[in-house]
CSV table of C-alpha atoms in Angstrom, one decimal:
chain,number,residue,atom,x,y,z
A,1,MET,CA,118.3,23.8,77.6
A,2,LYS,CA,114.8,25.4,75.8
A,3,LYS,CA,115.4,28.3,77.8
A,4,LEU,CA,119.3,28.1,77.1
A,5,ALA,CA,118.7,27.9,73.4
A,6,SER,CA,115.4,30.8,73.3
A,7,LEU,CA,117.8,33.4,75.4
A,8,ILE,CA,120.3,32.5,72.2
A,9,MET,CA,117.9,33.0,69.5
A,10,ILE,CA,116.0,36.8,71.5
A,11,ILE,CA,120.2,37.6,71.5
A,12,CYS,CA,120.6,37.5,68.1
A,13,PHE,CA,117.8,38.7,66.9
A,14,GLN,CA,118.0,42.3,68.8
A,15,GLY,CA,121.5,42.2,67.8
A,16,PHE,CA,120.2,41.9,63.8
A,17,THR,CA,117.0,44.3,64.6
A,18,VAL,CA,120.4,46.7,66.0
A,19,HIS,CA,122.4,46.2,63.6
A,20,GLY,CA,119.8,47.4,60.8
A,21,GLN,CA,119.3,50.1,63.2
A,22,SER,CA,122.5,51.1,62.8
A,23,ILE,CA,122.9,50.3,58.7
A,24,GLY,CA,119.8,52.4,58.4
A,25,GLU,CA,121.2,55.2,59.9
A,26,LEU,CA,124.1,55.1,58.0
A,27,LYS,CA,122.2,55.4,54.9
A,28,LYS,CA,120.4,58.0,56.7
A,29,LYS,CA,123.1,60.4,57.0
A,30,ALA,CA,124.8,59.7,54.3
A,31,GLU,CA,121.8,60.4,51.9
A,32,ILE,CA,121.6,63.9,54.4
A,33,GLN,CA,125.0,64.6,53.9
A,34,LYS,CA,124.5,64.3,50.0
A,35,LEU,CA,121.7,66.5,49.9
A,36,LYS,CA,122.9,69.4,51.4
A,37,ALA,CA,126.1,69.3,48.9
A,38,ASP,CA,123.6,70.2,46.4
A,39,ASN,CA,122.5,73.0,48.8
A,40,TYR,CA,123.9,76.4,49.2
A,41,PRO,CA,125.7,77.2,52.3
A,42,LYS,CA,124.1,80.2,54.2
A,43,SER,CA,127.0,81.2,56.2
A,44,GLU,CA,130.5,82.8,56.0
A,45,PHE,CA,133.3,83.8,57.7
A,46,PHE,CA,136.1,85.7,56.5
A,47,PHE,CA,139.0,87.7,57.0
A,48,GLY,CA,141.6,89.7,54.7
A,49,ALA,CA,143.8,93.1,53.7
A,50,ASN,CA,143.0,95.9,52.5
A,51,LEU,CA,144.8,99.1,50.3
A,52,ASN,CA,143.0,102.1,51.4
A,53,SER,CA,144.0,105.2,49.4
A,54,ASN,CA,144.2,108.4,52.1
A,55,PHE,CA,141.1,109.6,52.9
A,56,GLY,CA,141.0,112.9,50.7
A,57,THR,CA,139.1,115.9,51.9
A,58,LEU,CA,135.7,116.6,50.5
A,59,GLU,CA,134.5,119.9,50.0
A,60,SER,CA,130.4,121.0,52.3
A,61,THR,CA,129.1,123.6,53.3
A,62,THR,CA,126.0,122.9,56.3
A,63,ASN,CA,123.5,122.1,52.9
A,64,THR,CA,125.1,120.9,50.5
A,65,ILE,CA,128.7,118.1,48.8
A,66,ASN,CA,130.4,119.3,46.7
A,67,LEU,CA,131.3,115.7,44.8
A,68,GLU,CA,133.8,118.3,42.5
A,69,SER,CA,135.7,118.7,45.1
A,70,VAL,CA,136.9,114.8,45.7
A,71,SER,CA,140.3,113.5,46.1
A,72,MET,CA,141.8,110.8,45.9
A,73,GLU,CA,146.0,110.4,46.7
A,74,PHE,CA,147.3,107.0,44.6
A,75,ASP,CA,151.0,107.4,45.8
A,76,ASN,CA,150.5,106.1,49.2
A,77,PHE,CA,148.1,102.9,49.8
A,78,ILE,CA,147.2,102.6,53.9
A,79,PRO,CA,146.9,98.7,54.9
A,80,SER,CA,143.8,97.3,56.4
A,81,PHE,CA,142.6,94.3,58.4
A,82,ARG,CA,139.2,92.4,58.2
A,83,LEU,CA,137.2,89.9,60.0
A,84,GLY,CA,133.7,89.4,59.2
A,85,TYR,CA,130.7,87.5,58.9
A,86,LYS,CA,128.1,86.2,56.6
A,87,TYR,CA,124.9,85.5,56.5
A,88,LEU,CA,122.7,84.2,53.7
A,89,LEU,CA,118.5,85.3,53.6
A,90,ASN,CA,118.5,84.0,49.4
A,91,PRO,CA,122.3,81.9,49.0
A,92,GLU,CA,120.8,81.1,45.7
A,93,LYS,CA,121.3,84.4,44.9
A,94,HIS,CA,123.8,85.5,47.1
A,95,HIS,CA,121.6,87.7,49.3
A,96,GLY,CA,121.9,88.4,52.5
A,97,LEU,CA,123.6,90.7,56.3
A,98,PHE,CA,126.9,91.0,56.4
A,99,ILE,CA,129.3,92.4,59.9
A,100,HIS,CA,132.8,93.4,59.8
A,101,PHE,CA,135.8,94.7,61.8
A,102,ASN,CA,138.8,96.5,59.9
A,103,ARG,CA,141.4,97.8,62.2
A,104,TYR,CA,144.3,100.7,59.6
A,105,SER,CA,146.8,101.0,60.2
A,106,LYS,CA,148.6,105.1,61.6
A,107,LYS,CA,151.7,103.6,58.6
A,108,ALA,CA,151.4,103.8,54.7
A,109,LEU,CA,152.9,101.7,51.8
A,110,LYS,CA,154.7,104.8,49.7
A,111,LEU,CA,154.4,103.9,46.3
A,112,SER,CA,156.5,107.2,45.0
A,113,ASP,CA,159.5,109.5,45.6
A,114,SER,CA,156.6,112.2,46.6
A,115,ASN,CA,157.2,112.9,50.6
A,116,ASP,CA,154.2,115.6,50.6
A,117,PHE,CA,152.1,112.6,52.2
A,118,ASN,CA,149.5,114.1,54.6
A,119,PRO,CA,147.8,111.7,56.2
A,120,ALA,CA,143.9,112.4,57.7
A,121,PHE,CA,144.9,111.3,60.6
A,122,ASP,CA,147.6,110.6,62.7
A,123,THR,CA,147.2,107.5,64.3
A,124,SER,CA,146.1,103.7,64.0
A,125,PHE,CA,142.0,103.0,64.5
A,126,ASN,CA,139.6,100.3,64.2
A,127,GLU,CA,135.3,100.1,62.7
A,128,ILE,CA,133.0,98.4,63.2
A,129,ARG,CA,130.9,97.9,59.9
A,130,ALA,CA,126.9,96.2,59.1
A,131,GLY,CA,125.3,96.0,55.8
A,132,VAL,CA,123.4,94.0,53.5
A,133,VAL,CA,124.9,91.6,50.6
A,134,TYR,CA,123.0,92.0,47.6
A,135,GLY,CA,124.9,89.3,44.9
A,136,LYS,CA,128.5,90.4,44.0
A,137,LEU,CA,128.1,93.7,45.8
A,138,GLN,CA,127.6,94.9,49.4
A,139,LEU,CA,126.4,98.5,51.3
A,140,GLY,CA,127.6,99.0,54.8
A,141,ILE,CA,127.5,101.9,57.1
A,142,GLY,CA,130.2,101.8,60.2
A,143,LYS,CA,131.4,103.3,63.1
A,144,ILE,CA,134.7,104.4,63.8
A,145,LEU,CA,135.1,102.8,66.9
A,146,ASP,CA,137.9,105.3,67.9
A,147,ASP,CA,137.5,109.4,68.1
A,148,GLN,CA,139.8,111.3,65.9
A,149,VAL,CA,142.2,113.9,66.9
A,150,LEU,CA,143.1,116.4,63.7
A,151,SER,CA,145.5,119.1,64.5
A,152,SER,CA,144.6,122.5,63.1
A,153,SER,CA,147.6,123.6,60.4
A,154,SER,CA,146.6,127.0,61.8
A,155,GLN,CA,146.4,126.7,65.3
A,156,GLU,CA,147.8,124.4,68.2
A,157,GLU,CA,144.5,123.4,69.5
A,158,THR,CA,142.9,120.0,67.8
A,159,ALA,CA,139.9,118.7,68.6
A,160,SER,CA,138.5,114.6,69.1
A,161,TYR,CA,135.8,113.6,66.4
A,162,SER,CA,133.6,110.9,66.5
A,163,LEU,CA,133.2,109.3,62.7
A,164,ASN,CA,131.1,107.4,60.3
A,165,THR,CA,131.4,105.3,57.8
A,166,VAL,CA,129.6,104.8,54.4
A,167,GLY,CA,130.8,102.3,52.1
A,168,LEU,CA,130.2,100.3,49.1
A,169,SER,CA,132.2,97.5,47.6
A,170,TYR,CA,131.6,95.0,44.8
A,171,ILE,CA,133.4,91.6,44.4
A,172,LEU,CA,135.7,92.0,41.2
A,173,PHE,CA,136.6,87.9,41.3
A,174,ARG,CA,135.8,85.1,43.7
A,175,SER,CA,137.7,81.2,43.1
A,176,ASN,CA,134.3,79.6,43.2
A,177,ASP,CA,131.0,79.3,40.5
A,178,LEU,CA,127.9,80.9,42.7
A,179,SER,CA,125.8,78.3,40.2
A,180,VAL,CA,127.1,75.2,41.1
A,181,PRO,CA,126.3,74.6,44.6
A,182,ARG,CA,128.7,71.6,45.0
A,183,ASN,CA,131.6,74.7,44.1
A,184,LEU,CA,130.7,76.7,47.2
A,185,SER,CA,133.5,75.1,49.1
A,186,ASP,CA,136.2,77.7,51.3
A,187,TYR,CA,137.1,80.1,48.2
A,188,TRP,CA,138.9,84.0,48.3
A,189,SER,CA,137.7,87.0,46.4
A,190,VAL,CA,139.1,90.4,44.7
A,191,GLU,CA,137.0,93.5,46.3
A,192,ALA,CA,136.7,97.3,45.4
A,193,GLY,CA,135.0,99.8,46.9
A,194,LEU,CA,134.2,103.8,48.0
A,195,ASN,CA,134.2,104.7,51.2
A,196,TYR,CA,132.8,107.8,52.9
A,197,VAL,CA,134.2,109.4,56.9
A,198,SER,CA,132.1,112.1,57.7
A,199,ASP,CA,130.7,113.3,61.6
A,200,PHE,CA,128.0,114.0,59.2
A,201,GLU,CA,128.4,118.0,60.0
A,202,ASP,CA,131.9,119.5,59.6
A,203,LEU,CA,134.3,117.1,58.3
A,204,ASN,CA,134.3,114.9,55.1
A,205,TYR,CA,136.6,112.0,54.0
A,206,THR,CA,136.6,110.0,50.7
A,207,SER,CA,138.8,106.4,50.0
A,208,PHE,CA,139.4,104.2,47.2
A,209,SER,CA,140.2,100.4,48.5
A,210,ILE,CA,140.9,97.1,46.7
A,211,GLY,CA,140.8,94.2,49.2
A,212,PHE,CA,141.8,90.6,49.1
A,213,ASN,CA,139.7,87.7,51.1
A,214,TYR,CA,139.2,84.3,52.5
A,215,HIS,CA,136.3,82.9,53.0
A,216,PHE,CA,135.2,79.8,55.1
A,217,THR,CA,131.9,78.5,54.2
A,218,PHE,CA,129.3,76.2,56.2
A,219,GLN,CA,125.7,76.0,57.3
A,220,ARG,CA,123.6,73.9,54.4
A,221,SER,CA,120.7,73.3,54.6
A,222,LEU,CA,118.5,71.0,53.6
A,223,ASP,CA,115.7,72.6,51.8
A,224,LEU,CA,111.6,72.0,52.5
A,225,ASP,CA,111.3,69.8,49.2
A,226,ASP,CA,114.2,68.1,50.8
A,227,LYS,CA,112.9,67.4,54.0
A,228,ILE,CA,109.5,65.8,52.9
A,229,TRP,CA,111.5,63.8,50.9
A,230,LEU,CA,113.7,62.3,53.3
A,231,GLN,CA,110.4,61.1,55.3
A,232,LYS,CA,108.1,59.8,52.5
A,233,ARG,CA,111.8,57.3,52.3
A,234,THR,CA,112.9,54.6,54.3
A,235,PHE,CA,115.8,53.4,54.4
A,236,ASP,CA,116.3,50.3,55.4
């Protein structure tokens, strides 16, 4: 009888200990989630759609580029679709790195009655671009993955070109407030940008773009102060 009573007491004690540990673990997990909510997310996945003016020719010589020759057509816009990832080295100031993939359509959206639209490229094409994020600014360099075939107006011969890109964009509007970490949930943004396309030899093009993107934020981590505070605190 004494053995049975001792066994019951041991089981009850172990059950009470496990229950206490479970409550403590739950409290700690809740506190960690609360602390993370007060910190900025480090990563974003985003997708969106852009409207791009036709790639206008930029005149150049062997040693110079004539900026006065910049021409952009706003009667027709070429749609493109984007998928990308952003990693923030300084989430509070929104400084970090990005990489995205663009798919450009070969068809343009016609916004006027003019029939003079002459696309720079005859086919749809893909671009990969990477660069830096500095607040609302993004600067990146990229590569058009498909060699572009340009037909000469004076000859029937065609030539294939490997083209590179440089792009600068600025966020005109975003649906959350960077100054409040708890408000940095998923958000959407509107941005405007300038794009430069070139083979860095003979061909140079410029384009203006405006786009809409939706961002999924994640990876809210604990900072050093949070980790020190958690080590000192007990969750009985």
